[in-house]
């Protein structure tokens, strides 16, 4: 049987995690052995790699073309070098199940462990530790990838750095990643020592975040955007650090690196057309979530899933917004534009939209990748159901405010940004496009997002 005969494909309608903007494509399941054949078979509409579909918009869709799904590969840990070499189709969930019991943690994790390593690089994911450790690309030492002409190359910060950094945050548009080597973080235990602060105003939250950020590896705040008056933007700040063995009680000391990450429930496939999210339910949830947090608590030991991936406890939670789906509006503004961040938060609160997922974080310096999202300053992410018709106008106004102060939007969460908004937020686009032209002059790699934003 030839390699072409081994290709398995089917037609499917795909969306991102936000369930918006569906498009139809031929989905081709591949592994390293048949990747070259699959690339040679791509139609004029081109192809794009797709991991676990956790990008919120359309970067892993390619309407009318092919979508390549790479099979999970191996996980090889070098304990002496503190590195892991992992197939690009392997999930962070699988990586954690291997490395945590051996005393290691990933250098960066987003709010879900259901992303592939290839997706982590393509989106240059960031986490609660960006203010100290940067984004995922900062910790990658090598990427093995197949280019559009099916040549296999290894690139790194010192080996074709232009292609390496164009691939980091490059949304899969420079080639098909096959394998990634990245540094690991040694840990003594699988617990996170968490300090929690319940704060009564936005000013209190932001002041405490700045004051405590250098003392903790991890920091994140949830905000209540349905609170009003002086309580607008009240929230819960949770700062974390990896616990050491001396912090464990005798029972936990018997298995300091024990790790379990199971889902406790799954959202049913049948939900009301407009979901179960409305102002009444969210206001009640936000009040409960705020009140259940202690005014101040230090040194609470939490599991890795509880601190980093709480939404993963419920499978398919994105269905709560109904069939129309939702968008996650995620943007960054520099430190000297904190007034813009405050103004946007107040305007969101004034709109009284049913928003329960609100994440405020601090960013440290960015890396050399032209399309990497994080830069020094503040970032906010909010989930909003698209059934709320006012959001188009509101988010358009926010776009202009963000761009006016030198901010930008996260490509992995984007579902509706205009090409003009993208170009203004990413002034090094031409630099990235020059690298892409070198390695993919025929435009083999393409996605719905890349066409919408003028990336390809």
GROMACS .gro file of C-alpha atoms in nm:
model
  456
    1UNK     CA    1   0.000   0.000   0.000
    2UNK     CA    2   0.143   0.339  -0.098
    3UNK     CA    3   0.151   0.645   0.131
    4UNK     CA    4  -0.137   0.805  -0.060
    5UNK     CA    5  -0.351   0.495   0.001
    6UNK     CA    6  -0.287   0.532   0.376
    7UNK     CA    7  -0.441   0.880   0.394
    8UNK     CA    8  -0.775   0.883   0.570
    9UNK     CA    9  -0.999   1.180   0.504
   10UNK     CA   10  -1.357   1.296   0.532
   11UNK     CA   11  -1.555   1.613   0.475
   12UNK     CA   12  -1.661   1.803   0.786
   13UNK     CA   13  -1.799   2.135   0.900
   14UNK     CA   14  -1.560   2.284   1.153
   15UNK     CA   15  -1.573   2.568   1.404
   16UNK     CA   16  -1.341   2.696   1.670
   17UNK     CA   17  -1.410   2.657   2.043
   18UNK     CA   18  -1.644   2.957   2.029
   19UNK     CA   19  -1.871   2.765   1.787
   20UNK     CA   20  -1.889   3.060   1.547
   21UNK     CA   21  -1.806   3.098   1.175
   22UNK     CA   22  -1.841   2.733   1.059
   23UNK     CA   23  -1.683   2.628   0.731
   24UNK     CA   24  -1.652   2.301   0.543
   25UNK     CA   25  -1.322   2.133   0.460
   26UNK     CA   26  -1.166   1.795   0.390
   27UNK     CA   27  -1.013   1.672   0.715
   28UNK     CA   28  -0.707   1.453   0.658
   29UNK     CA   29  -0.564   1.245   0.941
   30UNK     CA   30  -0.188   1.216   0.910
   31UNK     CA   31   0.125   1.109   1.092
   32UNK     CA   32   0.491   1.181   1.022
   33UNK     CA   33   0.509   0.901   0.764
   34UNK     CA   34   0.237   1.035   0.535
   35UNK     CA   35   0.271   1.408   0.604
   36UNK     CA   36   0.467   1.473   0.283
   37UNK     CA   37   0.208   1.293   0.074
   38UNK     CA   38  -0.074   1.490   0.237
   39UNK     CA   39   0.104   1.818   0.164
   40UNK     CA   40   0.163   1.724  -0.200
   41UNK     CA   41  -0.210   1.644  -0.228
   42UNK     CA   42  -0.325   1.984  -0.100
   43UNK     CA   43  -0.571   2.159  -0.334
   44UNK     CA   44  -0.539   2.515  -0.462
   45UNK     CA   45  -0.721   2.633  -0.149
   46UNK     CA   46  -0.427   2.500   0.054
   47UNK     CA   47  -0.417   2.344   0.400
   48UNK     CA   48  -0.376   2.420   0.769
   49UNK     CA   49  -0.291   2.202   1.067
   50UNK     CA   50  -0.554   2.159   1.340
   51UNK     CA   51  -0.495   2.033   1.692
   52UNK     CA   52  -0.777   1.998   1.943
   53UNK     CA   53  -0.984   2.286   1.808
   54UNK     CA   54  -0.928   2.515   2.109
   55UNK     CA   55  -0.862   2.830   1.911
   56UNK     CA   56  -1.181   3.028   1.963
   57UNK     CA   57  -1.225   3.159   1.611
   58UNK     CA   58  -1.124   3.030   1.267
   59UNK     CA   59  -0.742   2.993   1.256
   60UNK     CA   60  -0.767   2.612   1.236
   61UNK     CA   61  -1.033   2.611   0.965
   62UNK     CA   62  -0.983   2.622   0.589
   63UNK     CA   63  -1.314   2.642   0.406
   64UNK     CA   64  -1.294   2.469   0.069
   65UNK     CA   65  -0.945   2.334   0.139
   66UNK     CA   66  -0.781   2.071   0.356
   67UNK     CA   67  -0.735   2.059   0.733
   68UNK     CA   68  -0.455   1.830   0.853
   69UNK     CA   69  -0.485   1.656   1.189
   70UNK     CA   70  -0.151   1.524   1.309
   71UNK     CA   71  -0.160   1.207   1.518
   72UNK     CA   72  -0.011   1.229   1.868
   73UNK     CA   73   0.355   1.136   1.870
   74UNK     CA   74   0.600   1.045   2.142
   75UNK     CA   75   0.698   1.219   2.467
   76UNK     CA   76   1.069   1.190   2.545
   77UNK     CA   77   1.194   1.347   2.869
   78UNK     CA   78   1.562   1.427   2.923
   79UNK     CA   79   1.578   1.459   3.301
   80UNK     CA   80   1.941   1.569   3.300
   81UNK     CA   81   1.882   1.850   3.055
   82UNK     CA   82   1.533   1.928   3.196
   83UNK     CA   83   1.379   1.919   2.849
   84UNK     CA   84   1.104   1.729   2.669
   85UNK     CA   85   1.086   1.643   2.300
   86UNK     CA   86   0.722   1.596   2.210
   87UNK     CA   87   0.523   1.523   1.896
   88UNK     CA   88   0.339   1.833   1.777
   89UNK     CA   89   0.005   1.650   1.796
   90UNK     CA   90   0.046   1.559   2.166
   91UNK     CA   91  -0.174   1.749   2.412
   92UNK     CA   92  -0.056   1.936   2.721
   93UNK     CA   93  -0.287   1.701   2.911
   94UNK     CA   94  -0.084   1.400   2.796
   95UNK     CA   95   0.246   1.579   2.864
   96UNK     CA   96   0.144   1.666   3.221
   97UNK     CA   97   0.043   1.306   3.296
   98UNK     CA   98   0.397   1.200   3.201
   99UNK     CA   99   0.612   1.477   3.346
  100UNK     CA  100   0.444   1.575   3.674
  101UNK     CA  101   0.498   1.234   3.845
  102UNK     CA  102   0.864   1.264   3.735
  103UNK     CA  103   0.905   1.603   3.903
  104UNK     CA  104   0.857   1.846   3.617
  105UNK     CA  105   0.602   2.102   3.500
  106UNK     CA  106   0.551   2.272   3.167
  107UNK     CA  107   0.712   2.618   3.146
  108UNK     CA  108   0.382   2.778   3.044
  109UNK     CA  109   0.023   2.657   3.052
  110UNK     CA  110  -0.289   2.841   2.937
  111UNK     CA  111  -0.626   2.806   3.108
  112UNK     CA  112  -0.686   2.468   2.945
  113UNK     CA  113  -0.465   2.162   2.913
  114UNK     CA  114  -0.651   2.050   2.600
  115UNK     CA  115  -0.420   2.216   2.350
  116UNK     CA  116  -0.154   2.041   2.144
  117UNK     CA  117   0.214   2.127   2.161
  118UNK     CA  118   0.199   2.239   1.798
  119UNK     CA  119  -0.093   2.465   1.885
  120UNK     CA  120   0.097   2.599   2.187
  121UNK     CA  121   0.382   2.709   1.960
  122UNK     CA  122   0.159   2.833   1.676
  123UNK     CA  123  -0.036   3.055   1.919
  124UNK     CA  124   0.265   3.127   2.143
  125UNK     CA  125   0.042   3.059   2.441
  126UNK     CA  126   0.084   3.250   2.764
  127UNK     CA  127  -0.022   3.181   3.119
  128UNK     CA  128  -0.041   3.320   3.469
  129UNK     CA  129   0.340   3.351   3.481
  130UNK     CA  130   0.404   3.572   3.179
  131UNK     CA  131   0.513   3.862   3.398
  132UNK     CA  132   0.813   3.652   3.505
  133UNK     CA  133   0.862   3.371   3.250
  134UNK     CA  134   0.730   3.500   2.919
  135UNK     CA  135   0.530   3.290   2.673
  136UNK     CA  136   0.573   2.932   2.550
  137UNK     CA  137   0.806   3.026   2.264
  138UNK     CA  138   1.058   3.163   2.514
  139UNK     CA  139   1.118   2.807   2.634
  140UNK     CA  140   1.134   2.623   2.299
  141UNK     CA  141   1.482   2.515   2.189
  142UNK     CA  142   1.399   2.332   1.866
  143UNK     CA  143   1.112   2.287   1.621
  144UNK     CA  144   1.122   2.009   1.362
  145UNK     CA  145   0.890   2.106   1.081
  146UNK     CA  146   0.796   2.011   0.727
  147UNK     CA  147   0.794   2.303   0.487
  148UNK     CA  148   0.560   2.356   0.194
  149UNK     CA  149   0.802   2.176  -0.041
  150UNK     CA  150   0.806   1.882   0.209
  151UNK     CA  151   1.162   1.955   0.318
  152UNK     CA  152   1.210   1.871   0.688
  153UNK     CA  153   1.411   2.130   0.883
  154UNK     CA  154   1.510   2.191   1.245
  155UNK     CA  155   1.493   2.551   1.361
  156UNK     CA  156   1.567   2.718   1.694
  157UNK     CA  157   1.665   3.050   1.847
  158UNK     CA  158   2.018   3.003   1.707
  159UNK     CA  159   1.934   2.796   1.396
  160UNK     CA  160   1.745   2.996   1.132
  161UNK     CA  161   1.608   3.226   1.403
  162UNK     CA  162   1.399   3.420   1.151
  163UNK     CA  163   1.197   3.109   1.062
  164UNK     CA  164   1.189   2.994   1.426
  165UNK     CA  165   1.039   3.320   1.553
  166UNK     CA  166   0.803   3.347   1.253
  167UNK     CA  167   0.672   3.001   1.349
  168UNK     CA  168   0.629   3.097   1.715
  169UNK     CA  169   0.293   3.273   1.713
  170UNK     CA  170   0.269   3.222   1.335
  171UNK     CA  171  -0.069   3.041   1.352
  172UNK     CA  172   0.062   2.737   1.162
  173UNK     CA  173   0.125   2.935   0.844
  174UNK     CA  174   0.499   2.871   0.803
  175UNK     CA  175   0.494   2.490   0.788
  176UNK     CA  176   0.373   2.170   0.951
  177UNK     CA  177   0.530   2.125   1.294
  178UNK     CA  178   0.625   1.762   1.362
  179UNK     CA  179   0.814   1.774   1.691
  180UNK     CA  180   0.902   2.038   1.951
  181UNK     CA  181   1.173   2.042   2.218
  182UNK     CA  182   1.116   2.271   2.516
  183UNK     CA  183   1.256   2.330   2.862
  184UNK     CA  184   1.081   2.189   3.170
  185UNK     CA  185   1.041   2.338   3.515
  186UNK     CA  186   1.158   2.111   3.802
  187UNK     CA  187   0.905   2.084   4.086
  188UNK     CA  188   0.909   1.915   4.427
  189UNK     CA  189   0.536   1.855   4.451
  190UNK     CA  190   0.224   1.856   4.236
  191UNK     CA  191   0.055   2.114   4.459
  192UNK     CA  192   0.028   2.488   4.416
  193UNK     CA  193   0.052   2.714   4.719
  194UNK     CA  194  -0.214   2.979   4.662
  195UNK     CA  195  -0.271   3.316   4.829
  196UNK     CA  196  -0.624   3.451   4.772
  197UNK     CA  197  -0.745   3.810   4.809
  198UNK     CA  198  -1.109   3.919   4.776
  199UNK     CA  199  -1.096   4.284   4.674
  200UNK     CA  200  -1.386   4.527   4.670
  201UNK     CA  201  -1.298   4.749   4.373
  202UNK     CA  202  -1.109   4.746   4.044
  203UNK     CA  203  -0.854   4.987   4.185
  204UNK     CA  204  -0.789   4.750   4.478
  205UNK     CA  205  -0.742   4.455   4.238
  206UNK     CA  206  -0.498   4.634   4.009
  207UNK     CA  207  -0.302   4.787   4.294
  208UNK     CA  208  -0.258   4.451   4.466
  209UNK     CA  209  -0.160   4.279   4.140
  210UNK     CA  210   0.120   4.527   4.077
  211UNK     CA  211   0.236   4.520   4.440
  212UNK     CA  212   0.255   4.138   4.459
  213UNK     CA  213   0.359   4.032   4.107
  214UNK     CA  214   0.731   4.003   4.181
  215UNK     CA  215   0.663   3.774   4.480
  216UNK     CA  216   0.473   3.502   4.292
  217UNK     CA  217   0.541   3.297   3.979
  218UNK     CA  218   0.168   3.288   3.899
  219UNK     CA  219  -0.091   3.564   3.928
  220UNK     CA  220  -0.442   3.610   3.789
  221UNK     CA  221  -0.757   3.799   3.882
  222UNK     CA  222  -1.123   3.730   3.814
  223UNK     CA  223  -1.346   4.039   3.789
  224UNK     CA  224  -1.719   4.083   3.849
  225UNK     CA  225  -1.842   4.288   3.554
  226UNK     CA  226  -2.202   4.295   3.678
  227UNK     CA  227  -2.114   4.475   4.002
  228UNK     CA  228  -2.213   4.841   4.001
  229UNK     CA  229  -2.125   5.169   4.168
  230UNK     CA  230  -1.804   5.166   4.370
  231UNK     CA  231  -1.789   4.788   4.335
  232UNK     CA  232  -1.735   4.792   3.955
  233UNK     CA  233  -1.452   4.554   3.873
  234UNK     CA  234  -1.437   4.401   4.219
  235UNK     CA  235  -1.261   4.069   4.203
  236UNK     CA  236  -1.064   3.780   4.339
  237UNK     CA  237  -0.686   3.773   4.299
  238UNK     CA  238  -0.510   3.437   4.327
  239UNK     CA  239  -0.131   3.431   4.342
  240UNK     CA  240   0.042   3.095   4.325
  241UNK     CA  241   0.377   2.918   4.355
  242UNK     CA  242   0.480   2.554   4.334
  243UNK     CA  243   0.463   2.408   4.683
  244UNK     CA  244   0.771   2.239   4.828
  245UNK     CA  245   0.765   1.914   5.023
  246UNK     CA  246   0.792   2.091   5.359
  247UNK     CA  247   0.449   2.244   5.296
  248UNK     CA  248   0.271   1.908   5.261
  249UNK     CA  249   0.087   1.733   5.542
  250UNK     CA  250   0.191   1.376   5.630
  251UNK     CA  251  -0.072   1.215   5.406
  252UNK     CA  252   0.023   1.420   5.101
  253UNK     CA  253   0.392   1.364   5.170
  254UNK     CA  254   0.345   0.996   5.086
  255UNK     CA  255   0.289   1.090   4.722
  256UNK     CA  256   0.419   1.446   4.672
  257UNK     CA  257   0.406   1.422   4.293
  258UNK     CA  258   0.071   1.244   4.266
  259UNK     CA  259  -0.129   1.380   3.975
  260UNK     CA  260  -0.490   1.328   3.865
  261UNK     CA  261  -0.681   1.539   3.616
  262UNK     CA  262  -1.030   1.409   3.554
  263UNK     CA  263  -1.347   1.577   3.438
  264UNK     CA  264  -1.632   1.576   3.689
  265UNK     CA  265  -1.911   1.646   3.439
  266UNK     CA  266  -1.986   1.697   3.070
  267UNK     CA  267  -2.226   1.954   2.930
  268UNK     CA  268  -2.509   1.774   2.748
  269UNK     CA  269  -2.537   1.823   2.372
  270UNK     CA  270  -2.891   1.959   2.406
  271UNK     CA  271  -2.902   2.309   2.552
  272UNK     CA  272  -3.150   2.593   2.485
  273UNK     CA  273  -3.082   2.773   2.154
  274UNK     CA  274  -2.957   3.080   2.339
  275UNK     CA  275  -2.781   2.878   2.609
  276UNK     CA  276  -2.819   2.910   2.983
  277UNK     CA  277  -2.621   3.232   3.015
  278UNK     CA  278  -2.829   3.539   3.092
  279UNK     CA  279  -2.799   3.840   3.321
  280UNK     CA  280  -2.997   3.675   3.600
  281UNK     CA  281  -2.796   3.352   3.611
  282UNK     CA  282  -2.462   3.526   3.571
  283UNK     CA  283  -2.534   3.788   3.835
  284UNK     CA  284  -2.616   3.510   4.081
  285UNK     CA  285  -2.303   3.318   3.981
  286UNK     CA  286  -2.079   3.622   4.011
  287UNK     CA  287  -2.214   3.703   4.358
  288UNK     CA  288  -2.160   3.344   4.471
  289UNK     CA  289  -1.809   3.329   4.322
  290UNK     CA  290  -1.708   3.656   4.486
  291UNK     CA  291  -1.855   3.570   4.827
  292UNK     CA  292  -1.711   3.220   4.844
  293UNK     CA  293  -1.358   3.357   4.822
  294UNK     CA  294  -1.198   3.439   5.159
  295UNK     CA  295  -1.116   3.802   5.233
  296UNK     CA  296  -0.753   3.690   5.254
  297UNK     CA  297  -0.603   3.343   5.277
  298UNK     CA  298  -0.239   3.243   5.237
  299UNK     CA  299  -0.070   2.914   5.162
  300UNK     CA  300  -0.375   2.710   5.058
  301UNK     CA  301  -0.260   2.400   4.872
  302UNK     CA  302  -0.447   2.336   4.547
  303UNK     CA  303  -0.402   2.074   4.277
  304UNK     CA  304  -0.264   2.168   3.937
  305UNK     CA  305  -0.604   2.126   3.762
  306UNK     CA  306  -0.785   2.330   4.030
  307UNK     CA  307  -0.549   2.626   4.003
  308UNK     CA  308  -0.460   2.623   3.633
  309UNK     CA  309  -0.747   2.450   3.451
  310UNK     CA  310  -1.072   2.484   3.649
  311UNK     CA  311  -1.293   2.503   3.338
  312UNK     CA  312  -1.154   2.169   3.217
  313UNK     CA  313  -1.343   2.003   3.503
  314UNK     CA  314  -1.657   2.031   3.287
  315UNK     CA  315  -1.632   1.883   2.939
  316UNK     CA  316  -1.776   2.085   2.648
  317UNK     CA  317  -1.849   2.381   2.876
  318UNK     CA  318  -1.855   2.604   2.567
  319UNK     CA  319  -2.209   2.474   2.500
  320UNK     CA  320  -2.348   2.693   2.780
  321UNK     CA  321  -2.371   2.983   2.533
  322UNK     CA  322  -2.606   2.790   2.304
  323UNK     CA  323  -2.586   2.710   1.936
  324UNK     CA  324  -2.493   3.065   1.835
  325UNK     CA  325  -2.171   3.042   2.032
  326UNK     CA  326  -1.956   3.309   2.190
  327UNK     CA  327  -1.647   3.519   2.138
  328UNK     CA  328  -1.358   3.572   2.371
  329UNK     CA  329  -1.242   3.931   2.345
  330UNK     CA  330  -0.880   3.934   2.456
  331UNK     CA  331  -0.658   4.237   2.426
  332UNK     CA  332  -0.345   4.397   2.567
  333UNK     CA  333  -0.255   4.756   2.648
  334UNK     CA  334   0.087   4.887   2.760
  335UNK     CA  335   0.155   4.987   3.120
  336UNK     CA  336   0.128   5.356   3.041
  337UNK     CA  337  -0.225   5.300   2.904
  338UNK     CA  338  -0.375   5.165   3.223
  339UNK     CA  339  -0.647   5.434   3.199
  340UNK     CA  340  -0.766   5.272   2.876
  341UNK     CA  341  -0.792   4.934   3.046
  342UNK     CA  342  -0.990   5.089   3.332
  343UNK     CA  343  -1.218   5.272   3.089
  344UNK     CA  344  -1.296   4.954   2.892
  345UNK     CA  345  -1.372   4.762   3.211
  346UNK     CA  346  -1.609   5.037   3.328
  347UNK     CA  347  -1.784   5.044   2.990
  348UNK     CA  348  -1.827   4.666   2.997
  349UNK     CA  349  -1.976   4.695   3.344
  350UNK     CA  350  -2.207   4.975   3.230
  351UNK     CA  351  -2.333   4.756   2.946
  352UNK     CA  352  -2.443   4.495   3.203
  353UNK     CA  353  -2.374   4.204   2.970
  354UNK     CA  354  -2.397   3.855   3.123
  355UNK     CA  355  -2.022   3.795   3.152
  356UNK     CA  356  -1.890   3.545   3.405
  357UNK     CA  357  -1.552   3.456   3.249
  358UNK     CA  358  -1.327   3.756   3.302
  359UNK     CA  359  -0.950   3.723   3.335
  360UNK     CA  360  -0.713   4.009   3.415
  361UNK     CA  361  -0.339   3.942   3.401
  362UNK     CA  362  -0.007   4.120   3.395
  363UNK     CA  363   0.237   4.071   3.107
  364UNK     CA  364   0.615   4.099   3.111
  365UNK     CA  365   0.831   4.182   2.808
  366UNK     CA  366   0.747   4.019   2.475
  367UNK     CA  367   0.976   3.790   2.277
  368UNK     CA  368   1.125   3.838   1.926
  369UNK     CA  369   0.833   3.668   1.744
  370UNK     CA  370   0.667   3.924   1.507
  371UNK     CA  371   0.317   3.783   1.564
  372UNK     CA  372   0.343   3.695   1.933
  373UNK     CA  373   0.063   3.858   2.131
  374UNK     CA  374   0.202   3.935   2.480
  375UNK     CA  375   0.384   4.263   2.545
  376UNK     CA  376   0.452   4.439   2.874
  377UNK     CA  377   0.139   4.572   3.036
  378UNK     CA  378  -0.213   4.454   3.109
  379UNK     CA  379  -0.436   4.200   2.935
  380UNK     CA  380  -0.805   4.132   2.973
  381UNK     CA  381  -1.008   3.840   2.838
  382UNK     CA  382  -1.389   3.825   2.851
  383UNK     CA  383  -1.632   3.571   2.707
  384UNK     CA  384  -1.948   3.717   2.552
  385UNK     CA  385  -2.232   3.528   2.386
  386UNK     CA  386  -2.283   3.640   2.027
  387UNK     CA  387  -2.659   3.640   2.081
  388UNK     CA  388  -2.612   3.981   2.242
  389UNK     CA  389  -2.641   4.202   1.937
  390UNK     CA  390  -2.484   4.505   2.100
  391UNK     CA  391  -2.143   4.346   2.121
  392UNK     CA  392  -2.042   4.425   1.762
  393UNK     CA  393  -2.067   4.799   1.815
  394UNK     CA  394  -1.917   4.782   2.161
  395UNK     CA  395  -1.616   4.571   2.060
  396UNK     CA  396  -1.557   4.793   1.758
  397UNK     CA  397  -1.527   5.091   1.994
  398UNK     CA  398  -1.290   4.893   2.216
  399UNK     CA  399  -1.078   4.802   1.912
  400UNK     CA  400  -1.021   5.170   1.840
  401UNK     CA  401  -0.936   5.244   2.202
  402UNK     CA  402  -0.686   4.955   2.220
  403UNK     CA  403  -0.511   5.046   1.895
  404UNK     CA  404  -0.491   5.414   1.988
  405UNK     CA  405  -0.261   5.333   2.280
  406UNK     CA  406  -0.045   5.075   2.102
  407UNK     CA  407  -0.232   4.762   2.213
  408UNK     CA  408  -0.330   4.453   2.016
  409UNK     CA  409  -0.561   4.151   2.009
  410UNK     CA  410  -0.480   3.780   2.050
  411UNK     CA  411  -0.495   3.586   1.723
  412UNK     CA  412  -0.578   3.256   1.896
  413UNK     CA  413  -0.898   3.409   2.034
  414UNK     CA  414  -0.988   3.623   1.733
  415UNK     CA  415  -1.305   3.545   1.540
  416UNK     CA  416  -1.401   3.875   1.381
  417UNK     CA  417  -1.110   4.120   1.372
  418UNK     CA  418  -1.070   4.326   1.054
  419UNK     CA  419  -0.753   4.319   0.846
  420UNK     CA  420  -0.695   4.688   0.924
  421UNK     CA  421  -0.724   4.630   1.300
  422UNK     CA  422  -0.480   4.340   1.273
  423UNK     CA  423  -0.223   4.536   1.071
  424UNK     CA  424  -0.229   4.826   1.315
  425UNK     CA  425  -0.185   4.595   1.613
  426UNK     CA  426   0.104   4.400   1.461
  427UNK     CA  427   0.342   4.652   1.301
  428UNK     CA  428   0.604   4.383   1.224
  429UNK     CA  429   0.369   4.197   0.986
  430UNK     CA  430   0.587   4.269   0.681
  431UNK     CA  431   0.885   4.111   0.857
  432UNK     CA  432   0.682   3.794   0.918
  433UNK     CA  433   0.546   3.789   0.563
  434UNK     CA  434   0.901   3.807   0.422
  435UNK     CA  435   0.992   3.488   0.607
  436UNK     CA  436   0.673   3.318   0.496
  437UNK     CA  437   0.742   3.416   0.134
  438UNK     CA  438   1.084   3.251   0.164
  439UNK     CA  439   0.949   2.917   0.289
  440UNK     CA  440   0.606   2.910   0.122
  441UNK     CA  441   0.615   3.117  -0.198
  442UNK     CA  442   0.317   2.933  -0.348
  443UNK     CA  443   0.094   2.996  -0.046
  444UNK     CA  444   0.035   2.632   0.045
  445UNK     CA  445  -0.059   2.712   0.406
  446UNK     CA  446  -0.381   2.906   0.451
  447UNK     CA  447  -0.677   2.932   0.686
  448UNK     CA  448  -1.007   3.115   0.709
  449UNK     CA  449  -0.842   3.356   0.951
  450UNK     CA  450  -0.534   3.412   0.734
  451UNK     CA  451  -0.750   3.514   0.439
  452UNK     CA  452  -0.975   3.735   0.655
  453UNK     CA  453  -0.679   3.920   0.806
  454UNK     CA  454  -0.465   3.937   0.494
  455UNK     CA  455  -0.195   3.719   0.646
  456UNK     CA  456  -0.178   3.509   0.328
   0.00000   0.00000   0.00000
